[in-house]
Coordinates of C-alpha atoms and ligand atoms in Angstrom, one line a residue:
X1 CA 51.8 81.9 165.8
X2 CA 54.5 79.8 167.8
X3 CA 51.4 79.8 170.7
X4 CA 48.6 78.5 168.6
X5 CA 51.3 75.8 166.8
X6 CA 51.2 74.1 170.4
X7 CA 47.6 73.9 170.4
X8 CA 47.9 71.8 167.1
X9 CA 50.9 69.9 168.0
X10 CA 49.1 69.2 171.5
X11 CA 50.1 65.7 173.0
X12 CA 47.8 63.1 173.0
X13 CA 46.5 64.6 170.1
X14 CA 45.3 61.4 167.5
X15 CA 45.8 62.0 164.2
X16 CA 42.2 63.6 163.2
X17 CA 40.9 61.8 160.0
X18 CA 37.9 63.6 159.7
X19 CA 36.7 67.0 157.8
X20 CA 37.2 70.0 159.5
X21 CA 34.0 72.3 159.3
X22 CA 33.5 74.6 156.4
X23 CA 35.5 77.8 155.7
X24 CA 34.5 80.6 154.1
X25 CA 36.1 80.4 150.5
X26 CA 38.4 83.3 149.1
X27 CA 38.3 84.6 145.7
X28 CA 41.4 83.6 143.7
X29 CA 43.0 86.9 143.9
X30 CA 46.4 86.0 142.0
X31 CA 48.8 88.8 141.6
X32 CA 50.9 87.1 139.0
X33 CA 51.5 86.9 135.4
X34 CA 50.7 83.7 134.6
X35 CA 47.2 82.2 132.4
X36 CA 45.7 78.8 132.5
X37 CA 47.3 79.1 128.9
X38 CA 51.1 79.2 130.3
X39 CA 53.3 76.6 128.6
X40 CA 55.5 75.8 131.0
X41 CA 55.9 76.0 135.1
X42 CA 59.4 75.6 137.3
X43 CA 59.1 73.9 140.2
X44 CA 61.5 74.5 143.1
X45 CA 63.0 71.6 145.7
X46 CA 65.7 70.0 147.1
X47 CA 64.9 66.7 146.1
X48 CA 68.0 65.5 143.9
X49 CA 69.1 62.6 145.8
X50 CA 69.4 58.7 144.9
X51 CA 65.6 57.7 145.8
X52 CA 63.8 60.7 146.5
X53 CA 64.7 62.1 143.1
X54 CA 63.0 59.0 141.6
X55 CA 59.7 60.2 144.2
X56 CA 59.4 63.5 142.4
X57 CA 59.9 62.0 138.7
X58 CA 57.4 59.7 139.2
X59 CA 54.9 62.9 140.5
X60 CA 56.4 64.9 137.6
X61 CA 55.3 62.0 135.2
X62 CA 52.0 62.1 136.2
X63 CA 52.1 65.9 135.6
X64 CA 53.2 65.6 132.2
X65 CA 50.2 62.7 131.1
X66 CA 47.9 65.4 132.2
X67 CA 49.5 68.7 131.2
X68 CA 51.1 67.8 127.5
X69 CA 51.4 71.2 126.7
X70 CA 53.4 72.0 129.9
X71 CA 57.2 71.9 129.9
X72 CA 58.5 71.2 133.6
X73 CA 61.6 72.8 135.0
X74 CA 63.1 71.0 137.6
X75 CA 64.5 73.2 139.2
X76 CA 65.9 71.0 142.6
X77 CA 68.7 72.4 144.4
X78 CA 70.7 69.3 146.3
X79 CA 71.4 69.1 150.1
X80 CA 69.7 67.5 152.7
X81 CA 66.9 69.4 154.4
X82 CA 67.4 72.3 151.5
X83 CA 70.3 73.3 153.2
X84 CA 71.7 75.0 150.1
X85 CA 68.1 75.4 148.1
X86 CA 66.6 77.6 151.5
X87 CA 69.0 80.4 150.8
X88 CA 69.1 80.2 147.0
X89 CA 65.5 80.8 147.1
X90 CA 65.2 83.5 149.4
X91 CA 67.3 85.2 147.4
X92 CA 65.0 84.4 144.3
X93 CA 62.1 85.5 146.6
X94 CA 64.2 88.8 147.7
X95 CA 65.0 90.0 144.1
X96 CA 61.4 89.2 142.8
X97 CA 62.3 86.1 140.4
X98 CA 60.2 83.8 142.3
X99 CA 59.9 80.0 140.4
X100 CA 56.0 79.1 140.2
X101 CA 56.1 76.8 143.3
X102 CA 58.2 75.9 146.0
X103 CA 58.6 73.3 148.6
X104 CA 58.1 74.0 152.0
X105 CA 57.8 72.8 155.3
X106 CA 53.6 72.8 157.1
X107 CA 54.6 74.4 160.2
X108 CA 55.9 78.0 161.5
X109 CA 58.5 77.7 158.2
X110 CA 55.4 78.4 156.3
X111 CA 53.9 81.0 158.6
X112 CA 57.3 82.9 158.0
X113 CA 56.6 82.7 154.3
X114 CA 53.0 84.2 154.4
X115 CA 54.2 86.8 157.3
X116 CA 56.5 88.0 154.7
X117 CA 53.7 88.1 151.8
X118 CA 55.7 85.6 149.9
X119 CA 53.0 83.0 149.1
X120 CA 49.4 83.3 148.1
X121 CA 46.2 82.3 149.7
X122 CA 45.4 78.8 148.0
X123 CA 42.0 78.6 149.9
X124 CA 40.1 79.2 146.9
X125 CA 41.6 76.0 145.4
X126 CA 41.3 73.9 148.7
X127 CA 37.2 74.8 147.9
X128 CA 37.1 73.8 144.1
X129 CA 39.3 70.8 145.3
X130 CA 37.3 69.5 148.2
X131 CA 40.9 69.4 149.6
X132 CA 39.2 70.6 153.0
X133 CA 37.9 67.6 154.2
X134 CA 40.6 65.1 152.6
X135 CA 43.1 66.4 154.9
X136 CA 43.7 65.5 158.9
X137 CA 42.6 68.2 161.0
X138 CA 45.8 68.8 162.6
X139 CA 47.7 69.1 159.1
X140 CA 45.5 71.6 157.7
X141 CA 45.9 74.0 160.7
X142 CA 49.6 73.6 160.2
X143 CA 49.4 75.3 157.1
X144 CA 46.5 77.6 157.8
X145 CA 47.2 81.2 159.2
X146 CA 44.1 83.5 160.2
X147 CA 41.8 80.9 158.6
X148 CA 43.7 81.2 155.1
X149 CA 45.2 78.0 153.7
X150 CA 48.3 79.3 152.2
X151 CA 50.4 75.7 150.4
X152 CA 49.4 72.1 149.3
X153 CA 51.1 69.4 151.4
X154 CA 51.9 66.4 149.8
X155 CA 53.3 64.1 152.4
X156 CA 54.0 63.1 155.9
X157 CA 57.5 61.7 156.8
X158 CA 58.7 60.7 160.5
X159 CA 61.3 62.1 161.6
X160 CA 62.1 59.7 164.7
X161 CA 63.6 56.8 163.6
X162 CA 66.3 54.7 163.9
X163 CA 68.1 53.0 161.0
X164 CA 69.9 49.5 161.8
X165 CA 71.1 46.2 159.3
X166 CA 69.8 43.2 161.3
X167 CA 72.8 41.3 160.1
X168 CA 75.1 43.7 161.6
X169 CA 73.2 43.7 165.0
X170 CA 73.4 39.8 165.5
X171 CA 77.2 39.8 164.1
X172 CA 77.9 41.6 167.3
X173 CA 75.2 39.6 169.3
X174 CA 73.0 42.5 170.1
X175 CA 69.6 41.2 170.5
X176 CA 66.9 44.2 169.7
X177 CA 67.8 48.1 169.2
X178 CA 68.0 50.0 172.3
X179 CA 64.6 51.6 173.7
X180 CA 66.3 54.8 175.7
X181 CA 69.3 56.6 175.5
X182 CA 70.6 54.8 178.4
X183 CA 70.8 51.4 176.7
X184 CA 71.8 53.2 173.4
X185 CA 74.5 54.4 175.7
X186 CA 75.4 50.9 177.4
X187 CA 75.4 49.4 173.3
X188 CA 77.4 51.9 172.0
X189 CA 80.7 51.6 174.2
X190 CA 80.4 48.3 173.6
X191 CA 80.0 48.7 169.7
X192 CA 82.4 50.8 169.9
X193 CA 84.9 48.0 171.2
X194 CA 84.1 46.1 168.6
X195 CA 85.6 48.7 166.0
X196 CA 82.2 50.0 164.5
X197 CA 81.1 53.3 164.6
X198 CA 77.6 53.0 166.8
X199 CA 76.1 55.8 165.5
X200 CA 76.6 57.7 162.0
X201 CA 76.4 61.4 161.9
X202 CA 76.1 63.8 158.8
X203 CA 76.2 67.6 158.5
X204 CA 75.1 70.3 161.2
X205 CA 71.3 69.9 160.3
X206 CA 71.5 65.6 160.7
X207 CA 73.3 66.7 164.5
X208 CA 70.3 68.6 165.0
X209 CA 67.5 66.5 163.8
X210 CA 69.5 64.1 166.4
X211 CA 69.0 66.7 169.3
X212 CA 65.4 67.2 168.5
X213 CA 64.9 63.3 169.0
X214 CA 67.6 62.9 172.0
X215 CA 65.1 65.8 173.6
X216 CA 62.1 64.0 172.6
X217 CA 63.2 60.6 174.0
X218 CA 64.6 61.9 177.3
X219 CA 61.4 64.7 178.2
X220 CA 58.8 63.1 176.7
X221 CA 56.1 64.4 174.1
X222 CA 54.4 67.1 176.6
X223 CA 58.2 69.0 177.7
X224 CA 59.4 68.9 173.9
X225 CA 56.3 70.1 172.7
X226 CA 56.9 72.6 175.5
X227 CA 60.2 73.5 174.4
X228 CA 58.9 75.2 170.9
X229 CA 55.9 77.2 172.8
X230 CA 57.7 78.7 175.8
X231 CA 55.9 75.8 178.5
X232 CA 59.2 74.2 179.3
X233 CA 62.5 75.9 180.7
X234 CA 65.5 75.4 178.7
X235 CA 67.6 75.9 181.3
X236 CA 65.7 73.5 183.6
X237 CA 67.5 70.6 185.3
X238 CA 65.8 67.8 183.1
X239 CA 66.6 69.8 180.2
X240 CA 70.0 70.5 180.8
X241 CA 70.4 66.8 181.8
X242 CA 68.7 65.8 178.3
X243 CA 71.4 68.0 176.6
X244 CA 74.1 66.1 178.3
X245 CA 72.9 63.1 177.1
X246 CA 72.9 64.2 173.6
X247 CA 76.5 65.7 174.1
X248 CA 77.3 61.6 174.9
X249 CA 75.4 60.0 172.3
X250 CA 77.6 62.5 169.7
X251 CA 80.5 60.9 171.7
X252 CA 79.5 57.8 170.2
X253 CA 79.2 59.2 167.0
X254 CA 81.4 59.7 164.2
X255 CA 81.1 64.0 163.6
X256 CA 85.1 63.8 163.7
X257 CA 84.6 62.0 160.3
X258 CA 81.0 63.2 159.6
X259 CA 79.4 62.3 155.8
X260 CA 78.9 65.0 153.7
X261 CA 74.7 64.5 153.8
X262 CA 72.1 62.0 155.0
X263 CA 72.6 59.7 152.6
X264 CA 76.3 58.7 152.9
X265 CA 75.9 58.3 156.8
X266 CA 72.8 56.3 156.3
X267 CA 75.1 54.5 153.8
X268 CA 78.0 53.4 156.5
X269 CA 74.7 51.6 158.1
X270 CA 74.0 49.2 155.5
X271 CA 77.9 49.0 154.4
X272 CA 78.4 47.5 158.0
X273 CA 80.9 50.2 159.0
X274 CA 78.3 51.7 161.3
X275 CA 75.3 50.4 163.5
X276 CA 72.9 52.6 163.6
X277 CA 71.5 56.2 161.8
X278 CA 69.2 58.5 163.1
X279 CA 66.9 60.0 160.1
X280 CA 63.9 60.7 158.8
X281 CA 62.0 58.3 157.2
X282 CA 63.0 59.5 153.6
X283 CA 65.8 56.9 154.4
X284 CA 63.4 54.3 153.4
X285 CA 64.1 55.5 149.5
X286 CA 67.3 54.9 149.7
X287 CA 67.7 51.6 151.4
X288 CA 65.0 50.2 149.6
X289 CA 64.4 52.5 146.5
X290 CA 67.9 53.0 145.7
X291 CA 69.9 50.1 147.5
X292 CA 67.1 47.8 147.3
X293 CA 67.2 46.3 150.5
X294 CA 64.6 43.9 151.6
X295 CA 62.6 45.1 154.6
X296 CA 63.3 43.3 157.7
X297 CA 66.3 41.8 156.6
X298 CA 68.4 44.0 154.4
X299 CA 67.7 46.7 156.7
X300 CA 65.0 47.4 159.4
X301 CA 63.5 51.0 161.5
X302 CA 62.7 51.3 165.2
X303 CA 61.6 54.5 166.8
X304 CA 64.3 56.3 167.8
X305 CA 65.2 55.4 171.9
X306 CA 62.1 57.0 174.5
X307 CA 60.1 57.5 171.5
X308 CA 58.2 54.5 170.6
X309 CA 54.0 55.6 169.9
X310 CA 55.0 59.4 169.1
X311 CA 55.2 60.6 165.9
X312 CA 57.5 63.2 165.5
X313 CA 56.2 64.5 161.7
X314 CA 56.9 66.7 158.9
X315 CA 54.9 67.5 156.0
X316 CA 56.3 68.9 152.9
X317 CA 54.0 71.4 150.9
X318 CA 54.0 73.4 147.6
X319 CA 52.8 76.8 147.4
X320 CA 51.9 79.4 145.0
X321 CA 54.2 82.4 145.5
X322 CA 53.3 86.0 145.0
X323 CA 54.4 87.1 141.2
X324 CA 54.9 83.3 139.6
X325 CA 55.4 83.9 136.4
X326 CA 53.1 81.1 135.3
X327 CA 50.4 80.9 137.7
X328 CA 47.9 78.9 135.7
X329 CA 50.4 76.2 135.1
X330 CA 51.7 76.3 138.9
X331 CA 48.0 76.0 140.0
X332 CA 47.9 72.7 137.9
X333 CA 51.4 71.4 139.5
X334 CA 49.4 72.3 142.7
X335 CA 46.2 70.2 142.0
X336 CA 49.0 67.5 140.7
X337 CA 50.5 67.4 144.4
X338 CA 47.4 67.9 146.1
X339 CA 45.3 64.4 144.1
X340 CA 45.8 61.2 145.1
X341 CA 47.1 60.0 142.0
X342 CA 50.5 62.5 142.6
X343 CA 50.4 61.7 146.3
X344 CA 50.3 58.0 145.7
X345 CA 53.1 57.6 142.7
X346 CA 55.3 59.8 145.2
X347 CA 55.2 58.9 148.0
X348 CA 56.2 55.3 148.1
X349 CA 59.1 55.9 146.5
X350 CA 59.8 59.2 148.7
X351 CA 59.4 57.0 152.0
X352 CA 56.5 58.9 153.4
X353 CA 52.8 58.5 153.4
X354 CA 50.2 60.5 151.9
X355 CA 48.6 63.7 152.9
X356 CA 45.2 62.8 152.1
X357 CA 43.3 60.3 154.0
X358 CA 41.2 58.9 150.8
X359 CA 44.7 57.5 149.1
X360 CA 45.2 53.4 147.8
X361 CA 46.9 52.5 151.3
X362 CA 47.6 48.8 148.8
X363 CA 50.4 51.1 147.6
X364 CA 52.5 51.4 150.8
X365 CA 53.9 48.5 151.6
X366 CA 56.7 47.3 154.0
X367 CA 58.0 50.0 156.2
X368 CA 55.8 52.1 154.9
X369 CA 52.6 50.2 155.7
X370 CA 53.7 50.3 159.3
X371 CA 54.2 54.0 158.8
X372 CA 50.5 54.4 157.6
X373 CA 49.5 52.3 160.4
X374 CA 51.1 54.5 163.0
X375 CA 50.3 57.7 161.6
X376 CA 46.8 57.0 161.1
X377 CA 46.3 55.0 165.0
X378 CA 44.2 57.1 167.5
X379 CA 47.0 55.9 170.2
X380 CA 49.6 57.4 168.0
X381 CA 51.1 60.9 170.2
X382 CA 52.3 63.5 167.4
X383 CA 54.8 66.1 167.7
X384 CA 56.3 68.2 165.5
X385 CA 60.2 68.4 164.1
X386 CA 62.6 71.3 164.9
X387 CA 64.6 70.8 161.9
X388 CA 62.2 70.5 159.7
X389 CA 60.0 73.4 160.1
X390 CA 56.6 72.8 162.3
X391 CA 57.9 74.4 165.5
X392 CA 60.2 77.2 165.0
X393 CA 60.1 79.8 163.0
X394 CA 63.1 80.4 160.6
X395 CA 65.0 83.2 162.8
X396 CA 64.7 80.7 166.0
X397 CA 65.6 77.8 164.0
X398 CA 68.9 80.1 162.6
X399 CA 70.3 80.8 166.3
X400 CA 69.5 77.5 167.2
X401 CA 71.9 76.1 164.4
X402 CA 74.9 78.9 165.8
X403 CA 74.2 77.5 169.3
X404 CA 74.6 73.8 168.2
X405 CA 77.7 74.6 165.6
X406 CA 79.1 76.1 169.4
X407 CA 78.0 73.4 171.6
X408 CA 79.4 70.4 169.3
X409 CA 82.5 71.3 170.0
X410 CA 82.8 73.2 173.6
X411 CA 80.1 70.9 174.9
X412 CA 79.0 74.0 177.1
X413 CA 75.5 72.8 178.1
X414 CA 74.9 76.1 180.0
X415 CA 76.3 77.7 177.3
X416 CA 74.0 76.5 174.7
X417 CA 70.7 76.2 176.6
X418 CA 70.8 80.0 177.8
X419 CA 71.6 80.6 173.8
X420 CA 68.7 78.8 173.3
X421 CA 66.3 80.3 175.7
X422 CA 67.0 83.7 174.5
X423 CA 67.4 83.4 171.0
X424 CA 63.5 82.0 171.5
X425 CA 62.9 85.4 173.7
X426 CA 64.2 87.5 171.0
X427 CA 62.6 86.0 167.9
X428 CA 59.2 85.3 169.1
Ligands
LIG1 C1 63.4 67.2 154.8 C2 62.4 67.1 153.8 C3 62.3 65.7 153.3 C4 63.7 65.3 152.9 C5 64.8 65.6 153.9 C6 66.2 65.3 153.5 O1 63.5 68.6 155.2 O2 61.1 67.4 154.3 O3 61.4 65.6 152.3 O4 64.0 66.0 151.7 O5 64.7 66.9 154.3 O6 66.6 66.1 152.5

């Protein structure tokens, strides 16, 4: 699986607006409970946070105008990158209580869900749909295994950003964001005199999201693509050399003092207290959904250093897992998050852009316009995100985190890319 992931994640690859050919359609062979009759659905997520909470209420609204007689359980488990809500539900999964959809990530997190015969084969819906040829090409083979689609994806967010206040920069007369590590590096000592923290850091998964775009900036899009599918050599000079630089850029950092989530650190940014955050672009619902922070001034986004024209993406998708109690209604919540009525009341106030290609692009405005701009360019270079889910498979992604909760504090860099290189050997 990891193999044919790097064919889809190939660089140079342009985001491919056009229908893929016809598949041969599956009959709906649902194995649970449920009826089109089925008065209520729980859908599972860890969107509970200022701003990305009010993304899925709005899709949940929608929901409701055209399924009255459905009650909707929330059923959202906080922390950032379902650090909590991953193990709560494979516990669910485990002891056979499944809710009637989950969130999940397109990518080899998925692939470990079918592998286990966790979800169902949604292909038959994708035909009555026409979702087939309203998706890009590369998206739908991110979430296709052996030629079965197996979850609905309802966005893509960018994970390589970085997060500044344009009134902090020119308090401390720094011109433009850095473009490499190497002038992040110069800025930050310099910030750092200044008694600002230069970069704010989170919890273990924000240190890693940080590593996959320290990597990405430093290699380039073809030896980080080539560090998910065996083509580049952890423990090769340039990589080792990238890790060190990551192991200095969390010197600049404050981890000693890290925020509890994404959402405080991206806080001390527009507090002042610190100059820049490295996150996803779901930041954009907080600093202008929930802070309301004018674009440009209150806050502004660059891509992260070494990584301007690559898109480093995610996709979040619902599925249809094996025994939902009410499968009719979670087929419904499915349609909801796969029509571009659900994709376009979400997603602006989620801070991604839509899935589909045939969406109102009037409704993403600001950052988000530039995000729909990029994502959609032929010139645009995609990758895919470590942390959340396209290019590692769970049990690679698991040793990865013991390596890094090691290496961010011994700063071993032979250490940790050796762990690295075998944990990929031994999980393939
Ligand atoms: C990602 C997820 C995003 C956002 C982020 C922070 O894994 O795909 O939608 O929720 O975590 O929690």
């Amino acid at each position: 699986m990891r193999r044919s992931r790097s064919g889809l994640l190939a660089v140079g690859l342009a985001v491919a607006l056009i229908a893929l050919p016809a598949c041969s359609s599956d009959a709906n062979k649902g194995t649970g409970g449920g009826t089109n009759a089925d008065k209520q659905v729980e859908v599972f997520s860890w969107w509970t946070g200022p701003g990305e909470a009010q993304g899925l209420d709005a899709m949940i609204a929608d929901f409701k105008t055209k399924n009255p007689g459905i009650e909707f359980i929330n059923a959202a488990v906080s922390g950032g990158a379902g650090t909590n809500a991953k193990a709560i539900l494979a516990n669910r999964l485990q002891g056979g209580n499944p809710p009637d959809s989950f969130q999940v990530h397109a990518g080899l997190e998925l692939a470990d869900s079918v592998k286990a015969g966790k979800v169902e084969d949604l292909t038959y819906l994708y035909d009555k749909e026409g979702w087939k040829a309203k998706l890009p090409k590369g998206l739908l083979e991110a979430i296709t295994i052996e030629g079965k689609i197996y979850s609905v994806p309802v966005n893509i967010h960018r994970s390589n950003l970085l997060w500044f206040s344009p009134k902090t920069l020119s308090s401390l007369g720094i011109s433009a964001p850095p473009k490499t590590w190497s002038e992040f590096l110069t800025q930050a000592a310099t910030i750092q005199s200044k008694g600002k923290i230069p970069l704010s850091i989170g919890p273990l998964w924000t240190q890693k999201h940080l590593l996959e775009n320290v990597l990405l900036g430093e290699l380039g899009p073809e030896k980080y693509t080539g560090l998910w599918n065996g083509s580049t050599d952890w423990k090769s000079a340039e990589v080792v050399a990238a890790v060190d630089t990551y192991k200095k850029v969390l010197g600049f950092t404050d981890i000693k003092s890290a925020a509890a989530d994404w959402q405080p650190a991206l806080k001390k940014v527009s507090d002042g207290a610190a100059v820049y955050n490295l996150m996803g672009d779901w930041g954009n619902s907080l600093l202008a959904g929930d802070y309301k922070l004018t674009f440009k001034d209150g806050y502004d986004v660059v891509a992260s250093p070494g990584t301007a024209g690559i898109y480093n993406f995610l996709s979040d998708s619902f599925t249809l897992p094996k025994g939902a109690k009410h499968r009719g209604a979670a087929e419904k919540w499915l349609v909801e998050c796969g029509s571009v009525s659900g994709q376009d009341l979400f997603n602006p106030q989620k801070g991604s852009v839509p899935a589909r290609t045939d969406t109102d692009k009037s409704k993403y405005k600001d950052y988000l316009a530039t995000a729909l701009a990029d994502w959609t360019s032929s010139s645009t270079k995609i990758v895919g995100s470590l942390t959340h889910g396209v290019v590692a498979n769970n049990a690679w992604n698991a040793e990865i985190d013991t390596a890094l909760g090691l290496y961010v504090s011994d700063g071993n860099t032979a250490k940790f890319v050796d762990a690295v290189a075998k944990a990929y050997a031994s999980t393939k």
